[in-house]
Short mmCIF file of N, CA and C in Angstrom, two decimals:
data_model
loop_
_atom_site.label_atom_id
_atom_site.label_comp_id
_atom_site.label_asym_id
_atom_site.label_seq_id
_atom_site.Cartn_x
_atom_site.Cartn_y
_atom_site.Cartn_z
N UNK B 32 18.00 -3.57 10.66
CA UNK B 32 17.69 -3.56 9.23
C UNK B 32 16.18 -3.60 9.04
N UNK B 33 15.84 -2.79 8.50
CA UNK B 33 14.00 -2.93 7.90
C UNK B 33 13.80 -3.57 6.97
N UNK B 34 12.88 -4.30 6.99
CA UNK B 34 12.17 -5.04 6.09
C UNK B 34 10.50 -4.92 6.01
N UNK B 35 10.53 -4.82 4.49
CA UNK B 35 8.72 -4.60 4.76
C UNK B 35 8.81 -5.80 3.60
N UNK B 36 7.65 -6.94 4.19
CA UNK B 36 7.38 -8.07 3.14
C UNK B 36 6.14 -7.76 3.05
N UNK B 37 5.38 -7.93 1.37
CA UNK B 37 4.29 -8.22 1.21
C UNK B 37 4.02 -9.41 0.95
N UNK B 38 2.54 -9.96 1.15
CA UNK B 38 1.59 -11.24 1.05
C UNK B 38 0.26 -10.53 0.24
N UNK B 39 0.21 -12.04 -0.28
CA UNK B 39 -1.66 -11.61 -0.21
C UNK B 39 -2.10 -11.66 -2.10
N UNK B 40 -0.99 -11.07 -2.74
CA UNK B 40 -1.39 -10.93 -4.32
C UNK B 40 -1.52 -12.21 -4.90
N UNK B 41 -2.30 -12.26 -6.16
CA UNK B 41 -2.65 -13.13 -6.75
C UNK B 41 -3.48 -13.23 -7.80
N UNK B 42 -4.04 -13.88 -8.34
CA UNK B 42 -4.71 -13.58 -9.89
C UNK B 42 -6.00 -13.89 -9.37
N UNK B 43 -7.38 -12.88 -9.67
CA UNK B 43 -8.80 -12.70 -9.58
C UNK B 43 -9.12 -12.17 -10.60
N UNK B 44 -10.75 -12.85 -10.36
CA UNK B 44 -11.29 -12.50 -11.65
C UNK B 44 -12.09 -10.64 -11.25
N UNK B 45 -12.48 -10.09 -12.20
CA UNK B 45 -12.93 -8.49 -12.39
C UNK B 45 -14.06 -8.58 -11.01
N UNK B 46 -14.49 -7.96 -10.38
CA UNK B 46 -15.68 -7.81 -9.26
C UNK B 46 -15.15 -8.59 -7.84
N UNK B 47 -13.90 -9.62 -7.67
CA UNK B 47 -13.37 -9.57 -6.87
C UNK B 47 -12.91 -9.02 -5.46
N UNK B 48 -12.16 -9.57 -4.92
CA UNK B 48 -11.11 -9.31 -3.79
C UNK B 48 -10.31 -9.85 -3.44
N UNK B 49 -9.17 -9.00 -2.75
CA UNK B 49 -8.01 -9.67 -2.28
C UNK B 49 -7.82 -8.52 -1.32
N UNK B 50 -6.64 -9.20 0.08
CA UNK B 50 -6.42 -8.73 0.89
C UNK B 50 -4.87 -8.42 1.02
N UNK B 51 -4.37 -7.30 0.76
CA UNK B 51 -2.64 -7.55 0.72
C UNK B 51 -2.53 -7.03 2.17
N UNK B 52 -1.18 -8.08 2.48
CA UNK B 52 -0.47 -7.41 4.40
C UNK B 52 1.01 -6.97 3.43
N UNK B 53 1.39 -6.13 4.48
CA UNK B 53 2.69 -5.59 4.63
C UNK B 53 3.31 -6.00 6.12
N UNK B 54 4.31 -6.74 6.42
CA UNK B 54 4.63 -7.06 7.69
C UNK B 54 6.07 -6.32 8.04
N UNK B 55 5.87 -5.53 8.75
CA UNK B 55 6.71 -4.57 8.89
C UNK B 55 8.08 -5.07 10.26
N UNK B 56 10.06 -4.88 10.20
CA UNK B 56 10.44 -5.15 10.97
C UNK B 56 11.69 -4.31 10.60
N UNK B 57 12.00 -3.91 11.77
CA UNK B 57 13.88 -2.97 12.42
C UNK B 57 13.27 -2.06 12.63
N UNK B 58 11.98 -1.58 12.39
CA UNK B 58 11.71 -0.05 13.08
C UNK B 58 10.94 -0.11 13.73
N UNK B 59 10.50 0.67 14.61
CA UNK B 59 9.24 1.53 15.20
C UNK B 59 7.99 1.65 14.31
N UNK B 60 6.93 0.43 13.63
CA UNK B 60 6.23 1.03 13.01
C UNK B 60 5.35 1.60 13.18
N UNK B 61 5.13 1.69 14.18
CA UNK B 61 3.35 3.02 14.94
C UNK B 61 4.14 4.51 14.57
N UNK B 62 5.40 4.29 14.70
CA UNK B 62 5.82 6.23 14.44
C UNK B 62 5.55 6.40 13.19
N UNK B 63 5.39 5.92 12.27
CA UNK B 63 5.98 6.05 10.71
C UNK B 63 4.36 5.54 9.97
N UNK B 64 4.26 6.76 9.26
CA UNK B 64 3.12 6.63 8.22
C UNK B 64 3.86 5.80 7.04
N UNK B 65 2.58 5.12 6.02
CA UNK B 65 2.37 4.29 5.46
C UNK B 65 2.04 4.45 4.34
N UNK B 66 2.37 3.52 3.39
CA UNK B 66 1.55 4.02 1.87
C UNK B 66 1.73 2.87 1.07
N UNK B 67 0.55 2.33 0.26
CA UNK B 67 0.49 1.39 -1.01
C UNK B 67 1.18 2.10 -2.44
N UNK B 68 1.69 1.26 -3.17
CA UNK B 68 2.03 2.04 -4.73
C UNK B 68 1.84 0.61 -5.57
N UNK B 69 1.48 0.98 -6.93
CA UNK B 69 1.55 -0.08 -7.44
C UNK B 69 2.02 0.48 -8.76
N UNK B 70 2.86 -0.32 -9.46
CA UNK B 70 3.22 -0.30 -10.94
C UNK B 70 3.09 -1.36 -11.71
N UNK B 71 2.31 -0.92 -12.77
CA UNK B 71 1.17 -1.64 -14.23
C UNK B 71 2.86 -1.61 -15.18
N UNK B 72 2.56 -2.93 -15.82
CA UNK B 72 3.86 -2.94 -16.96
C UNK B 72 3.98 -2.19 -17.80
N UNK B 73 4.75 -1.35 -18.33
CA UNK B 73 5.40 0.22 -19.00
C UNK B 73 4.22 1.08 -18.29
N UNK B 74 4.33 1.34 -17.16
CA UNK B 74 3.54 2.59 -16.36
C UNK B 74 4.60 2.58 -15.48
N UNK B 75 4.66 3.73 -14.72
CA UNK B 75 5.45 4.97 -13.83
C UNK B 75 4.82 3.65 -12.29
N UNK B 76 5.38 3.86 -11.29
CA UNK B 76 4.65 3.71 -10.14
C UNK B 76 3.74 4.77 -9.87
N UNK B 77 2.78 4.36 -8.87
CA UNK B 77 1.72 5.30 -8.87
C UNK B 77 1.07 4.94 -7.19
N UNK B 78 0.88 6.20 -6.58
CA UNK B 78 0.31 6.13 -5.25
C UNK B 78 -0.92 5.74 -5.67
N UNK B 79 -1.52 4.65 -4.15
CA UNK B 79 -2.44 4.05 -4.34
C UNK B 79 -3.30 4.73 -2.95
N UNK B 80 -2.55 4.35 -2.20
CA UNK B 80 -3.15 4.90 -0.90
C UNK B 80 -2.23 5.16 0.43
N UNK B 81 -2.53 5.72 1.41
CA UNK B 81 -1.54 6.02 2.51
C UNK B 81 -2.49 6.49 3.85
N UNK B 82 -1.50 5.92 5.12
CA UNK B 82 -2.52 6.20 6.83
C UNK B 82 -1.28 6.71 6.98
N UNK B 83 -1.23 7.63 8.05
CA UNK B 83 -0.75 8.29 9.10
C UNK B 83 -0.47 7.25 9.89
N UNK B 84 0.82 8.06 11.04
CA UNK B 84 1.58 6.79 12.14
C UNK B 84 0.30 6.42 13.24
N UNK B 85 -0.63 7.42 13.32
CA UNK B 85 -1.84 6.98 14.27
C UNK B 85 -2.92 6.07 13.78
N UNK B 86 -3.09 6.21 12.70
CA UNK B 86 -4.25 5.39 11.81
C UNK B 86 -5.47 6.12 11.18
N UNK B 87 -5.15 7.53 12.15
CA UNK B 87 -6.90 7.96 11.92
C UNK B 87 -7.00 8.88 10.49
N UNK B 88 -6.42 8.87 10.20
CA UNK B 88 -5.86 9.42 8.48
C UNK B 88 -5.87 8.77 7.09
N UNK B 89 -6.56 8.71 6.38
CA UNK B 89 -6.29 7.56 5.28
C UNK B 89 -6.48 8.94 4.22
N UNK B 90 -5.82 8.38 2.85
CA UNK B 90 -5.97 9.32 1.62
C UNK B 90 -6.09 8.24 0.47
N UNK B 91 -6.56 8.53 -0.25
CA UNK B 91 -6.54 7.39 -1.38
C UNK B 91 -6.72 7.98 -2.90
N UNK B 92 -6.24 7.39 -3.93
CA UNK B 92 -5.95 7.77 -4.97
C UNK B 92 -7.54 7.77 -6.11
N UNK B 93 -7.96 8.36 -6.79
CA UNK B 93 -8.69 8.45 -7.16
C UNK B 93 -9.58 7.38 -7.95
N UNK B 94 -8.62 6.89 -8.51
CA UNK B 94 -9.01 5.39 -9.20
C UNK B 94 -9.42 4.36 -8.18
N UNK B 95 -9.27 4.69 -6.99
CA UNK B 95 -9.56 2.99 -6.06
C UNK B 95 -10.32 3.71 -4.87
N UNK B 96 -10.82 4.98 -4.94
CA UNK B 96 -11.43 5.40 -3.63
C UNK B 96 -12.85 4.76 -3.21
N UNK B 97 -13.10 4.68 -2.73
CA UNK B 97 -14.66 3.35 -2.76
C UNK B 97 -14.19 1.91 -2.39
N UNK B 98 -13.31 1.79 -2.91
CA UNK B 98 -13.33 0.43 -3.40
C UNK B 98 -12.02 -0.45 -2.82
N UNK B 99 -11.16 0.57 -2.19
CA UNK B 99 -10.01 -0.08 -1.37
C UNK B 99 -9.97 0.48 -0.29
N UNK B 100 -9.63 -0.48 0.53
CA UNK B 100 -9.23 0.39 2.09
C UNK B 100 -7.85 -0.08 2.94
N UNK B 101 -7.39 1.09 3.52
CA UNK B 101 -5.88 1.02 3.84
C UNK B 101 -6.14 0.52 5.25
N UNK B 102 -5.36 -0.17 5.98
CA UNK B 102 -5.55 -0.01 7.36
C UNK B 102 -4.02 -0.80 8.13
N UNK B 103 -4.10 -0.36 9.33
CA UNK B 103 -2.85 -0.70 9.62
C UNK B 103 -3.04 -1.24 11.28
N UNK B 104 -2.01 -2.37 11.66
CA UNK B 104 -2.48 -2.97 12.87
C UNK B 104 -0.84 -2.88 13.64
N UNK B 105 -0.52 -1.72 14.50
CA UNK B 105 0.51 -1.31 15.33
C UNK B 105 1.06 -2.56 15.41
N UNK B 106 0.35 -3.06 17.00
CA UNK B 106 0.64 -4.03 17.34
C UNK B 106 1.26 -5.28 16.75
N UNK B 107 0.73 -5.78 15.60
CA UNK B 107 0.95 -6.46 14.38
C UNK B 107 2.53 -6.07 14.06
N UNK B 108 2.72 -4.79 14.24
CA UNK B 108 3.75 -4.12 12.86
C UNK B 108 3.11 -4.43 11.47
N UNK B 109 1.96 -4.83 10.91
CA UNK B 109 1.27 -4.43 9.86
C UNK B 109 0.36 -4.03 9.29
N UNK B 110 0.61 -3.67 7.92
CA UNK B 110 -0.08 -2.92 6.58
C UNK B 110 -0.89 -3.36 6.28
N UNK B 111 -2.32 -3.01 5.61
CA UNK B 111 -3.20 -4.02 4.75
C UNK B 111 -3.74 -3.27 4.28
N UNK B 112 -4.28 -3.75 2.42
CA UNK B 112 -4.90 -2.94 1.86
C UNK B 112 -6.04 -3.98 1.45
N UNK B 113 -7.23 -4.07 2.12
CA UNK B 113 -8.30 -4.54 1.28
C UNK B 113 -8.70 -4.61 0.14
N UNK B 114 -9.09 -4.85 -1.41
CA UNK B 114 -9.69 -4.70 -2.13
C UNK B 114 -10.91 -5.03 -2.76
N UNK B 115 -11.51 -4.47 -3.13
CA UNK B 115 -13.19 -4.90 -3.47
C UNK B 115 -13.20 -4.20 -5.08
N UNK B 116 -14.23 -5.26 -5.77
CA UNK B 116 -14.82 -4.99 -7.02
C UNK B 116 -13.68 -4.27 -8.07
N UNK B 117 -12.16 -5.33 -7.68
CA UNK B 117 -10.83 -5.66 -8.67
C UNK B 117 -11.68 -5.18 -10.06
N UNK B 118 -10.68 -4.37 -10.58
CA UNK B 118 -10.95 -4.56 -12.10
C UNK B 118 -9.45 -4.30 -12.69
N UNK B 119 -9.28 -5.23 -13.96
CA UNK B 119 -8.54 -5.58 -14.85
C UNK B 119 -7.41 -3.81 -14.99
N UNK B 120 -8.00 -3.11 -14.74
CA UNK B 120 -7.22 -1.71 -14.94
C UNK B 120 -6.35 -2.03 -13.76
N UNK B 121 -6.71 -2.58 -12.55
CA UNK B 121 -5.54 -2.77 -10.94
C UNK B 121 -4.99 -3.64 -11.20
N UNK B 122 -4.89 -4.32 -12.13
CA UNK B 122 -3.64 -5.46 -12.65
C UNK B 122 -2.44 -4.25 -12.72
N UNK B 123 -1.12 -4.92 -11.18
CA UNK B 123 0.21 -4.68 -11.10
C UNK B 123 0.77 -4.74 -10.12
N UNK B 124 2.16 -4.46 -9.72
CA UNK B 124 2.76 -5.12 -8.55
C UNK B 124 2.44 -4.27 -7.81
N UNK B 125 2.02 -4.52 -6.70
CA UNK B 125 1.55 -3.76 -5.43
C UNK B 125 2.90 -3.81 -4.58
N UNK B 126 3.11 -2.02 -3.91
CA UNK B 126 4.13 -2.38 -3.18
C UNK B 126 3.43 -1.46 -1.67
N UNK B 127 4.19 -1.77 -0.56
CA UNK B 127 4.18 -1.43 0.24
C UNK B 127 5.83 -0.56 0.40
N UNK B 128 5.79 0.80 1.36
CA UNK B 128 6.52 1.31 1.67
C UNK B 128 5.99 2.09 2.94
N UNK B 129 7.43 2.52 3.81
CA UNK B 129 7.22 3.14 5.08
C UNK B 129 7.64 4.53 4.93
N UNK B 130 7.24 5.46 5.42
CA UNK B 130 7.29 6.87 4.94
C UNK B 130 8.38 7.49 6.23
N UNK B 131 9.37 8.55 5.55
CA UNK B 131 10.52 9.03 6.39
C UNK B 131 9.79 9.02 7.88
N UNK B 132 8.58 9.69 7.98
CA UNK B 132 7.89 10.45 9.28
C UNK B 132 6.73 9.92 9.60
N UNK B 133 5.99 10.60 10.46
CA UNK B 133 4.66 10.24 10.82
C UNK B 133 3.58 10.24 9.62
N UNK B 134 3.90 11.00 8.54
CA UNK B 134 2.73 11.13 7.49
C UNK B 134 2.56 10.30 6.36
N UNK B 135 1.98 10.17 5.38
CA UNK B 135 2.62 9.90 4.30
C UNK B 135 2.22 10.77 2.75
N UNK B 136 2.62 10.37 1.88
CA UNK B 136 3.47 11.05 0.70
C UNK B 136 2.61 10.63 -0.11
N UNK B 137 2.63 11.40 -1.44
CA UNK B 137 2.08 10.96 -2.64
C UNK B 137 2.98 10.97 -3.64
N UNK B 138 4.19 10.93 -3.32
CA UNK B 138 5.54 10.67 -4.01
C UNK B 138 6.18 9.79 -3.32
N UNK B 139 6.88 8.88 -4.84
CA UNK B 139 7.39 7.79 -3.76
C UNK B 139 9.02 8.23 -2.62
N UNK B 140 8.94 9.97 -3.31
CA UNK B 140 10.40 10.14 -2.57
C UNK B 140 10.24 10.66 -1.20
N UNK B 141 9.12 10.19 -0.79
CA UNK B 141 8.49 10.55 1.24
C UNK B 141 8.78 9.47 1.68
N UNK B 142 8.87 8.33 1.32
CA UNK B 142 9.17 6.66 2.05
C UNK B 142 10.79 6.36 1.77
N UNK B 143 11.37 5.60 2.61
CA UNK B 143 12.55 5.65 2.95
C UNK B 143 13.10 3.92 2.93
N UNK B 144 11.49 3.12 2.92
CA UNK B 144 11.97 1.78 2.83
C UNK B 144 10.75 1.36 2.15
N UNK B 145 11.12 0.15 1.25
CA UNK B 145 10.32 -0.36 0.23
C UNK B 145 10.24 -1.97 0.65
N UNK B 146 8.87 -2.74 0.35
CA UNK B 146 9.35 -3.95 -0.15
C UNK B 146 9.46 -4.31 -1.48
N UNK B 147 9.19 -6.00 -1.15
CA UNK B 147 9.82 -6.37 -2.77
C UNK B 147 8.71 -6.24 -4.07
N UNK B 148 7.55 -6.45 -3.15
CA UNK B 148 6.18 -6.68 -4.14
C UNK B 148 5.47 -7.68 -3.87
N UNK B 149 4.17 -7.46 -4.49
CA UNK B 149 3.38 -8.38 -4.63
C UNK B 149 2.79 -8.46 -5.66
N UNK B 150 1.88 -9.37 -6.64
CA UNK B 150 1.69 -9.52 -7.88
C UNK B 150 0.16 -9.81 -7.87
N UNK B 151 -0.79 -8.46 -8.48
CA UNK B 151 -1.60 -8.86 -8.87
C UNK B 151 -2.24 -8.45 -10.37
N UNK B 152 -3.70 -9.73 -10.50
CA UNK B 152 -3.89 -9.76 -11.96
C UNK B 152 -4.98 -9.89 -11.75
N UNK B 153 -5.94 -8.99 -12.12
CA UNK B 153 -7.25 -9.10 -12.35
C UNK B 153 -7.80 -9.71 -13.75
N UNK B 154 -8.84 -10.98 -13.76
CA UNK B 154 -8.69 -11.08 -15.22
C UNK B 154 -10.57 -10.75 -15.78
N UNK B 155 -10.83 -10.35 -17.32
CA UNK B 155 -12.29 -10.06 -17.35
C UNK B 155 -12.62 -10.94 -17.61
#
């Protein structure tokens, strides 16, 4: 059975940081690319960022490019998305998901397992 748990969310103030993990278990996670999503209350989910099953790949969404970074630790079996200079617009549940294949998706219908969330709130 897979499970992806997130850690790490929490309420900061605007110019901030926080560090979210994804701890990944039942699969193989070095085969399987990766991806952040987060959904803002009455907003759609929305790709945030995503690595490849090797690492050397990152893509990131336009709103957080600069300013977040994806990275992933095999060994670990986990996810992490750094964040720097939070602003009140990245207030929402951050999720982690594992993508069918080696790549990942900018739709959430490329990932095949989700976790539950994590909760963040940037405040000004």
């Amino acid at each position: 059975q897979v499970q992806l748990v997130e850690s790490g969310g929490g309420l900061v103030q605007a110019g901030g940081s926080l560090r979210l993990s994804c701890a990944a278990s039942g699969r193989t996670f070095s085969a399987y690319g990766m991806g952040w999503f987060r959904q803002a209350p009455g907003k759609e989910r929305e790709f945030v960022a995503g690595i490849r099953w090797i690492g050397g790949s990152t893509y990131y969404a336009d709103s957080v490019k600069g300013r977040f970074t994806i990275s992933r630790d095999n060994a670990k079996q986990t996810l992490y998305l750094q964040m720097n200079n939070l602003k009140p617009e990245d207030t929402a549940v951050y999720y982690c998901a594992m993508s069918r294949d080696g790549s990942y998706y900018y739709t959430d219908t490329g990932y095949d397992y989700w976790g539950q969330g994590t909760q963040v709130t940037v405040s000004s």
